[in-house]
Amino acid sequence: MYFRFVDDVWGLWTHGQDASLDFHTKGNQIIINPRIKLELRFSTEQLEFLDTVMSLRGASLHTDLYTKPTNKHLYLHMESSHPEAMKKAIPYGLGVRVKRICSEEGNYRKHREAMKDHLVNRGYEGAFVEKALTKVDTQNRKKLEG
């Protein structure tokens, strides 16, 4: 299986680790621009794709939020000149995104609190953010997957 979104690729490889490493080496040899290199990250326990990390535990697939180490969480600042409606929608929208991604409530709660801190650091009032996230808390995750 092979999935691609812009410059992120996710796939399942069934031909063994040695063949995967060989395929990766050959892939980097055919790229014309020497500054572009394919990065191979693989695991038998979890896979990262875009902002999701998936893990297989027993026969169950679990999902969690993945944030790249370089992410600075520079959400739109509350002092920006953007329309108020846009700024007011950000905490709820981010909360829905996290709730949809996290298959386990504990992970959702952990990321929810971190996101709240990031938004407060960007000038959002804590009580306002909490009100939006409390609204997300009451939503059924399955219904949000739409």
Coordinates of C-alpha atoms in Angstrom, one line a residue:
M1 CA 0.0 0.0 0.0
Y2 CA 1.2 3.5 -0.8
F3 CA -0.5 6.8 0.1
R4 CA 0.8 10.3 -0.6
F5 CA -0.2 13.8 0.4
V6 CA 2.0 16.5 -1.2
D7 CA 5.4 15.5 0.1
D8 CA 4.4 13.0 2.8
V9 CA 4.2 9.3 1.9
W10 CA 2.8 6.5 4.0
G11 CA 2.8 2.9 3.1
L12 CA 2.9 -0.7 4.1
W13 CA 5.8 -2.8 3.0
T14 CA 5.5 -6.6 2.9
H15 CA 8.9 -7.6 1.4
G16 CA 11.1 -7.4 4.5
Q17 CA 13.4 -4.9 6.1
D18 CA 16.4 -5.5 3.8
A19 CA 14.4 -5.0 0.6
S20 CA 12.9 -1.8 2.1
L21 CA 16.3 -0.4 2.8
D22 CA 17.5 -1.4 -0.7
F23 CA 14.4 0.3 -2.3
H24 CA 15.1 3.5 -0.2
T25 CA 18.7 3.6 -1.4
K26 CA 17.7 3.1 -5.0
G27 CA 15.0 5.8 -4.7
N28 CA 17.6 8.3 -3.5
Q29 CA 19.9 7.4 -6.4
I30 CA 17.4 8.4 -9.0
I31 CA 16.6 11.8 -7.6
I32 CA 18.2 14.4 -9.8
N33 CA 18.6 17.3 -7.3
P34 CA 21.2 16.3 -4.7
R35 CA 19.6 18.5 -2.1
I36 CA 16.5 16.4 -2.1
K37 CA 16.7 13.1 -0.2
L38 CA 14.0 10.6 0.7
E39 CA 13.8 10.0 4.4
L40 CA 12.9 6.5 5.5
R41 CA 11.3 6.1 9.0
F42 CA 9.9 2.7 9.7
S43 CA 8.6 0.8 12.7
T44 CA 6.9 -2.4 13.5
E45 CA 5.0 -0.6 16.3
Q46 CA 3.8 2.7 14.9
L47 CA 3.5 4.8 11.8
E48 CA 3.4 8.6 11.5
F49 CA 1.5 10.3 8.7
L50 CA 0.8 14.0 8.5
D51 CA -0.4 14.9 12.0
T52 CA -1.4 11.4 13.1
V53 CA 0.5 8.5 14.6
M54 CA -1.1 5.1 14.3
S55 CA -0.2 2.0 16.4
L56 CA -1.5 -1.5 16.3
R57 CA -2.1 -3.1 19.7
G58 CA -3.4 -6.6 19.4
A59 CA -6.1 -6.4 16.7
S60 CA -6.9 -2.8 17.4
L61 CA -5.7 0.3 15.5
H62 CA -5.1 3.3 17.8
T63 CA -4.6 6.9 16.6
D64 CA -3.0 9.8 18.4
L65 CA -1.9 13.3 17.5
Y66 CA 1.6 13.6 16.0
T67 CA 3.4 16.9 16.2
K68 CA 6.7 17.3 14.4
P69 CA 9.5 18.4 16.8
T70 CA 10.0 21.6 14.7
N71 CA 6.3 22.7 15.2
K72 CA 6.3 26.0 17.0
H73 CA 2.5 26.1 17.4
L74 CA 2.3 29.6 16.0
Y75 CA -1.5 29.8 15.7
L76 CA -3.0 33.0 14.6
H77 CA -2.4 35.6 17.3
M78 CA -5.4 37.1 19.0
E79 CA -4.0 40.6 18.3
S80 CA -3.9 40.1 14.6
S81 CA -6.1 42.1 12.3
H82 CA -8.0 39.1 11.0
P83 CA -11.8 39.1 11.5
E84 CA -12.9 38.3 15.1
A85 CA -15.1 35.4 13.9
M86 CA -12.0 33.7 12.5
K87 CA -10.1 34.1 15.7
K88 CA -13.0 32.9 17.8
A89 CA -13.3 29.8 15.6
I90 CA -9.7 28.7 16.1
P91 CA -9.9 27.1 19.6
Y92 CA -13.0 25.1 18.7
G93 CA -11.7 24.0 15.3
L94 CA -8.3 22.9 16.8
G95 CA -10.2 21.0 19.6
V96 CA -12.3 19.2 17.1
R97 CA -9.2 18.2 15.1
V98 CA -7.5 16.8 18.2
K99 CA -10.7 14.9 19.3
R100 CA -11.1 13.4 15.8
I101 CA -7.5 12.2 15.7
C102 CA -7.1 10.8 19.3
S103 CA -8.8 7.4 19.6
E104 CA -8.2 7.3 23.4
E105 CA -9.7 9.9 25.7
G106 CA -6.5 10.1 27.8
N107 CA -4.5 11.2 24.8
Y108 CA -7.2 13.7 23.8
R109 CA -7.1 15.3 27.3
K110 CA -3.3 15.5 27.2
H111 CA -3.2 17.2 23.8
R112 CA -6.2 19.4 24.7
E113 CA -4.4 20.9 27.6
A114 CA -1.2 21.5 25.6
M115 CA -3.2 23.2 22.9
K116 CA -4.9 25.4 25.4
D117 CA -1.5 26.5 26.7
H118 CA -0.3 27.2 23.1
L119 CA -3.4 29.3 22.5
V120 CA -3.0 31.3 25.7
N121 CA 0.6 31.9 24.7
R122 CA -0.8 33.4 21.5
G123 CA -3.0 35.9 23.3
Y124 CA -6.2 34.0 23.7
E125 CA -8.0 34.3 27.1
G126 CA -7.9 31.1 29.0
A127 CA -11.6 31.2 29.9
F128 CA -12.5 31.7 26.3
V129 CA -10.4 28.8 25.1
E130 CA -11.7 26.6 27.9
K131 CA -15.3 27.4 26.9
A132 CA -14.7 26.3 23.3
L133 CA -12.9 23.2 24.4
T134 CA -15.6 22.3 26.9
K135 CA -18.0 22.4 23.9
V136 CA -15.7 19.9 22.1
D137 CA -15.5 17.7 25.2
T138 CA -19.3 17.1 24.9
Q139 CA -19.1 16.0 21.3
N140 CA -19.2 12.4 20.3
R141 CA -16.0 11.5 18.6
K142 CA -17.6 9.2 16.1
K143 CA -20.0 11.9 15.0
L144 CA -17.1 14.3 14.5
E145 CA -15.4 11.9 12.0
G146 CA -18.2 12.7 9.5

